C-alpha cells in the first residue's frame, strides 16, 4: 500500500474531502478535511477512518497511521496560524 492507495480507499467515503497522505514504508500520515467531521470529537473522527483501513493494518500492509481529521473551518484556522 502507498499514499495513492490510501487516498483511493478513502475517496468513496469522503467524496468532497481534501485528502493528503504521505508514507514512509508502511507508516502513514493522513490529512483529511471534510464536513463529515463537524460536531464529532477527535476519537469519533479517528474511528471513522480506522474502520475503513483496519483490514490493511491487520494484514501488515499498514503499520502505523497518524490521522489529522479536520473540518474545513479547523483547517482554515490552522492554515492561518
GROMACS .gro file of N, CA and C in nm:
model
  243
    1UNK      N    1   0.085  -0.118   0.000
    1UNK     CA    2   0.000   0.000   0.000
    1UNK      C    3   0.089   0.124   0.000
    2UNK      N    4   0.047   0.224  -0.077
    2UNK     CA    5   0.117   0.352  -0.078
    2UNK      C    6   0.016   0.465  -0.055
    3UNK      N    7   0.065   0.587  -0.059
    3UNK     CA    8  -0.022   0.703  -0.032
    3UNK      C    9  -0.140   0.711  -0.127
    4UNK      N   10  -0.116   0.687  -0.255
    4UNK     CA   11  -0.224   0.692  -0.353
    4UNK      C   12  -0.330   0.585  -0.325
    5UNK      N   13  -0.285   0.467  -0.283
    5UNK     CA   14  -0.379   0.359  -0.249
    5UNK      C   15  -0.467   0.400  -0.131
    6UNK      N   16  -0.405   0.464  -0.030
    6UNK     CA   17  -0.481   0.508   0.087
    6UNK      C   18  -0.585   0.613   0.047
    7UNK      N   19  -0.547   0.707  -0.034
    7UNK     CA   20  -0.641   0.810  -0.080
    7UNK      C   21  -0.755   0.745  -0.159
    8UNK      N   22  -0.720   0.652  -0.247
    8UNK     CA   23  -0.823   0.583  -0.327
    8UNK      C   24  -0.918   0.503  -0.238
    9UNK      N   25  -0.868   0.447  -0.130
    9UNK     CA   26  -0.952   0.372  -0.037
    9UNK      C   27  -1.051   0.464   0.035
   10UNK      N   28  -1.007   0.584   0.070
   10UNK     CA   29  -1.090   0.676   0.145
   10UNK      C   30  -1.185   0.759   0.058
   11UNK      N   31  -1.146   0.786  -0.065
   11UNK     CA   32  -1.221   0.878  -0.152
   11UNK      C   33  -1.370   0.843  -0.164
   12UNK      N   34  -1.409   0.717  -0.184
   12UNK     CA   35  -1.553   0.689  -0.198
   12UNK      C   36  -1.635   0.722  -0.073
   13UNK      N   37  -1.569   0.726   0.042
   13UNK     CA   38  -1.637   0.753   0.168
   13UNK      C   39  -1.635   0.902   0.206
   14UNK      N   40  -1.543   0.975   0.146
   14UNK     CA   41  -1.525   1.118   0.170
   14UNK      C   42  -1.512   1.187   0.035
   15UNK      N   43  -1.619   1.188  -0.041
   15UNK     CA   44  -1.619   1.231  -0.181
   15UNK      C   45  -1.571   1.374  -0.199
   16UNK      N   46  -1.613   1.465  -0.113
   16UNK     CA   47  -1.578   1.606  -0.129
   16UNK      C   48  -1.459   1.649  -0.043
   17UNK      N   49  -1.394   1.555   0.022
   17UNK     CA   50  -1.286   1.586   0.116
   17UNK      C   51  -1.158   1.627   0.045
   18UNK      N   52  -1.080   1.706   0.116
   18UNK     CA   53  -0.941   1.732   0.079
   18UNK      C   54  -0.861   1.625   0.152
   19UNK      N   55  -0.790   1.543   0.078
   19UNK     CA   56  -0.716   1.431   0.138
   19UNK      C   57  -0.570   1.437   0.092
   20UNK      N   58  -0.480   1.432   0.189
   20UNK     CA   59  -0.337   1.421   0.162
   20UNK      C   60  -0.284   1.304   0.244
   21UNK      N   61  -0.196   1.227   0.184
   21UNK     CA   62  -0.135   1.116   0.256
   21UNK      C   63   0.013   1.108   0.219
   22UNK      N   64   0.093   1.078   0.318
   22UNK     CA   65   0.237   1.062   0.299
   22UNK      C   66   0.275   0.932   0.368
   23UNK      N   67   0.361   0.855   0.304
   23UNK     CA   68   0.405   0.733   0.370
   23UNK      C   69   0.556   0.718   0.361
   24UNK      N   70   0.608   0.654   0.464
   24UNK     CA   71   0.747   0.610   0.467
   24UNK      C   72   0.740   0.463   0.500
   25UNK      N   73   0.763   0.381   0.399
   25UNK     CA   74   0.744   0.238   0.418
   25UNK      C   75   0.598   0.211   0.442
   26UNK      N   76   0.567   0.147   0.553
   26UNK     CA   77   0.426   0.118   0.583
   26UNK      C   78   0.373   0.203   0.699
   27UNK      N   79   0.435   0.318   0.720
   27UNK     CA   80   0.388   0.416   0.818
   27UNK      C   81   0.331   0.535   0.743
   28UNK      N   82   0.208   0.574   0.777
   28UNK     CA   83   0.136   0.676   0.703
   28UNK      C   84   0.098   0.794   0.790
   29UNK      N   85   0.095   0.911   0.728
   29UNK     CA   86   0.037   1.030   0.790
   29UNK      C   87  -0.071   1.080   0.697
   30UNK      N   88  -0.188   1.103   0.753
   30UNK     CA   89  -0.306   1.138   0.674
   30UNK      C   90  -0.364   1.271   0.720
   31UNK      N   91  -0.391   1.356   0.624
   31UNK     CA   92  -0.468   1.478   0.649
   31UNK      C   93  -0.596   1.465   0.568
   32UNK      N   94  -0.708   1.475   0.637
   32UNK     CA   95  -0.836   1.468   0.569
   32UNK      C   96  -0.925   1.579   0.624
   33UNK      N   97  -0.978   1.660   0.533
   33UNK     CA   98  -1.060   1.775   0.569
   33UNK      C   99  -1.198   1.753   0.507
   34UNK      N  100  -1.299   1.743   0.594
   34UNK     CA  101  -1.431   1.712   0.543
   34UNK      C  102  -1.539   1.761   0.640
   35UNK      N  103  -1.652   1.800   0.586
   35UNK     CA  104  -1.767   1.842   0.668
   35UNK      C  105  -1.822   1.728   0.753
   36UNK      N  106  -1.792   1.604   0.717
   36UNK     CA  107  -1.842   1.488   0.791
   36UNK      C  108  -1.791   1.488   0.936
   37UNK      N  109  -1.684   1.562   0.963
   37UNK     CA  110  -1.627   1.565   1.098
   37UNK      C  111  -1.692   1.671   1.187
   38UNK      N  112  -1.779   1.752   1.129
   38UNK     CA  113  -1.846   1.858   1.205
   38UNK      C  114  -1.923   1.799   1.323
   39UNK      N  115  -1.898   1.851   1.441
   39UNK     CA  116  -1.968   1.807   1.561
   39UNK      C  117  -1.919   1.677   1.620
   40UNK      N  118  -1.815   1.618   1.562
   40UNK     CA  119  -1.762   1.491   1.612
   40UNK      C  120  -1.633   1.517   1.690
   41UNK      N  121  -1.616   1.443   1.797
   41UNK     CA  122  -1.493   1.451   1.875
   41UNK      C  123  -1.380   1.382   1.799
   42UNK      N  124  -1.258   1.412   1.840
   42UNK     CA  125  -1.139   1.357   1.773
   42UNK      C  126  -1.143   1.204   1.765
   43UNK      N  127  -1.180   1.140   1.873
   43UNK     CA  128  -1.184   0.993   1.875
   43UNK      C  129  -1.284   0.940   1.773
   44UNK      N  130  -1.400   1.002   1.763
   44UNK     CA  131  -1.502   0.958   1.667
   44UNK      C  132  -1.452   0.976   1.524
   45UNK      N  133  -1.381   1.083   1.499
   45UNK     CA  134  -1.324   1.107   1.365
   45UNK      C  135  -1.224   0.999   1.330
   46UNK      N  136  -1.137   0.968   1.426
   46UNK     CA  137  -1.036   0.865   1.401
   46UNK      C  138  -1.100   0.728   1.382
   47UNK      N  139  -1.204   0.700   1.457
   47UNK     CA  140  -1.274   0.572   1.443
   47UNK      C  141  -1.334   0.557   1.303
   48UNK      N  142  -1.383   0.668   1.248
   48UNK     CA  143  -1.438   0.665   1.112
   48UNK      C  144  -1.331   0.619   1.012
   49UNK      N  145  -1.211   0.670   1.028
   49UNK     CA  146  -1.100   0.637   0.937
   49UNK      C  147  -1.051   0.495   0.963
   50UNK      N  148  -1.028   0.462   1.091
   50UNK     CA  149  -0.976   0.330   1.123
   50UNK      C  150  -1.071   0.219   1.078
   51UNK      N  151  -1.200   0.243   1.082
   51UNK     CA  152  -1.296   0.142   1.035
   51UNK      C  153  -1.272   0.108   0.888
   52UNK      N  154  -1.225   0.206   0.812
   52UNK     CA  155  -1.204   0.185   0.668
   52UNK      C  156  -1.068   0.122   0.638
   53UNK      N  157  -0.969   0.142   0.724
   53UNK     CA  158  -0.834   0.092   0.695
   53UNK      C  159  -0.794  -0.026   0.783
   54UNK      N  160  -0.880  -0.066   0.874
   54UNK     CA  161  -0.846  -0.170   0.971
   54UNK      C  162  -0.793  -0.298   0.904
   55UNK      N  163  -0.854  -0.337   0.796
   55UNK     CA  164  -0.810  -0.458   0.725
   55UNK      C  165  -0.663  -0.448   0.684
   56UNK      N  166  -0.621  -0.330   0.642
   56UNK     CA  167  -0.483  -0.309   0.597
   56UNK      C  168  -0.386  -0.303   0.714
   57UNK      N  169  -0.433  -0.258   0.828
   57UNK     CA  170  -0.350  -0.259   0.948
   57UNK      C  171  -0.332  -0.402   0.996
   58UNK      N  172  -0.441  -0.477   0.998
   58UNK     CA  173  -0.434  -0.616   1.043
   58UNK      C  174  -0.348  -0.702   0.952
   59UNK      N  175  -0.347  -0.673   0.823
   59UNK     CA  176  -0.268  -0.752   0.728
   59UNK      C  177  -0.120  -0.717   0.733
   60UNK      N  178  -0.088  -0.601   0.795
   60UNK     CA  179   0.052  -0.557   0.799
   60UNK      C  180   0.089  -0.465   0.684
   61UNK      N  181  -0.003  -0.443   0.590
   61UNK     CA  182   0.025  -0.353   0.478
   61UNK      C  183   0.045  -0.210   0.528
   62UNK      N  184  -0.017  -0.181   0.642
   62UNK     CA  185  -0.004  -0.050   0.706
   62UNK      C  186   0.032  -0.077   0.851
   63UNK      N  187   0.147  -0.025   0.891
   63UNK     CA  188   0.193  -0.049   1.029
   63UNK      C  189   0.143   0.057   1.125
   64UNK      N  190   0.145   0.182   1.081
   64UNK     CA  191   0.104   0.293   1.167
   64UNK      C  192   0.033   0.397   1.083
   65UNK      N  193  -0.062   0.465   1.146
   65UNK     CA  194  -0.137   0.570   1.077
   65UNK      C  195  -0.160   0.686   1.173
   66UNK      N  196  -0.107   0.800   1.137
   66UNK     CA  197  -0.131   0.924   1.211
   66UNK      C  198  -0.240   0.998   1.135
   67UNK      N  199  -0.346   1.033   1.205
   67UNK     CA  200  -0.462   1.094   1.140
   67UNK      C  201  -0.482   1.238   1.188
   68UNK      N  202  -0.495   1.328   1.092
   68UNK     CA  203  -0.534   1.466   1.117
   68UNK      C  204  -0.668   1.484   1.045
   69UNK      N  205  -0.777   1.468   1.118
   69UNK     CA  206  -0.912   1.476   1.060
   69UNK      C  207  -0.975   1.607   1.105
   70UNK      N  208  -0.993   1.698   1.012
   70UNK     CA  209  -1.037   1.834   1.043
   70UNK      C  210  -1.162   1.873   0.966
   71UNK      N  211  -1.237   1.964   1.024
   71UNK     CA  212  -1.345   2.029   0.950
   71UNK      C  213  -1.281   2.137   0.863
   72UNK      N  214  -1.351   2.184   0.761
   72UNK     CA  215  -1.294   2.293   0.680
   72UNK      C  216  -1.259   2.416   0.763
   73UNK      N  217  -1.341   2.452   0.861
   73UNK     CA  218  -1.312   2.569   0.946
   73UNK      C  219  -1.185   2.547   1.028
   74UNK      N  220  -1.168   2.426   1.081
   74UNK     CA  221  -1.047   2.396   1.158
   74UNK      C  222  -0.923   2.400   1.068
   75UNK      N  223  -0.937   2.350   0.948
   75UNK     CA  224  -0.825   2.352   0.854
   75UNK      C  225  -0.788   2.495   0.817
   76UNK      N  226  -0.887   2.579   0.789
   76UNK     CA  227  -0.860   2.718   0.756
   76UNK      C  228  -0.793   2.790   0.872
   77UNK      N  229  -0.838   2.764   0.994
   77UNK     CA  230  -0.779   2.826   1.113
   77UNK      C  231  -0.634   2.781   1.131
   78UNK      N  232  -0.607   2.656   1.104
   78UNK     CA  233  -0.471   2.602   1.118
   78UNK      C  234  -0.378   2.663   1.012
   79UNK      N  235  -0.430   2.682   0.892
   79UNK     CA  236  -0.350   2.741   0.783
   79UNK      C  237  -0.313   2.886   0.813
   80UNK      N  238  -0.403   2.958   0.879
   80UNK     CA  239  -0.379   3.099   0.901
   80UNK      C  240  -0.287   3.124   1.020
   81UNK      N  241  -0.255   3.023   1.097
   81UNK     CA  242  -0.163   3.039   1.211
   81UNK      C  243  -0.020   3.013   1.171
   0.00000   0.00000   0.00000
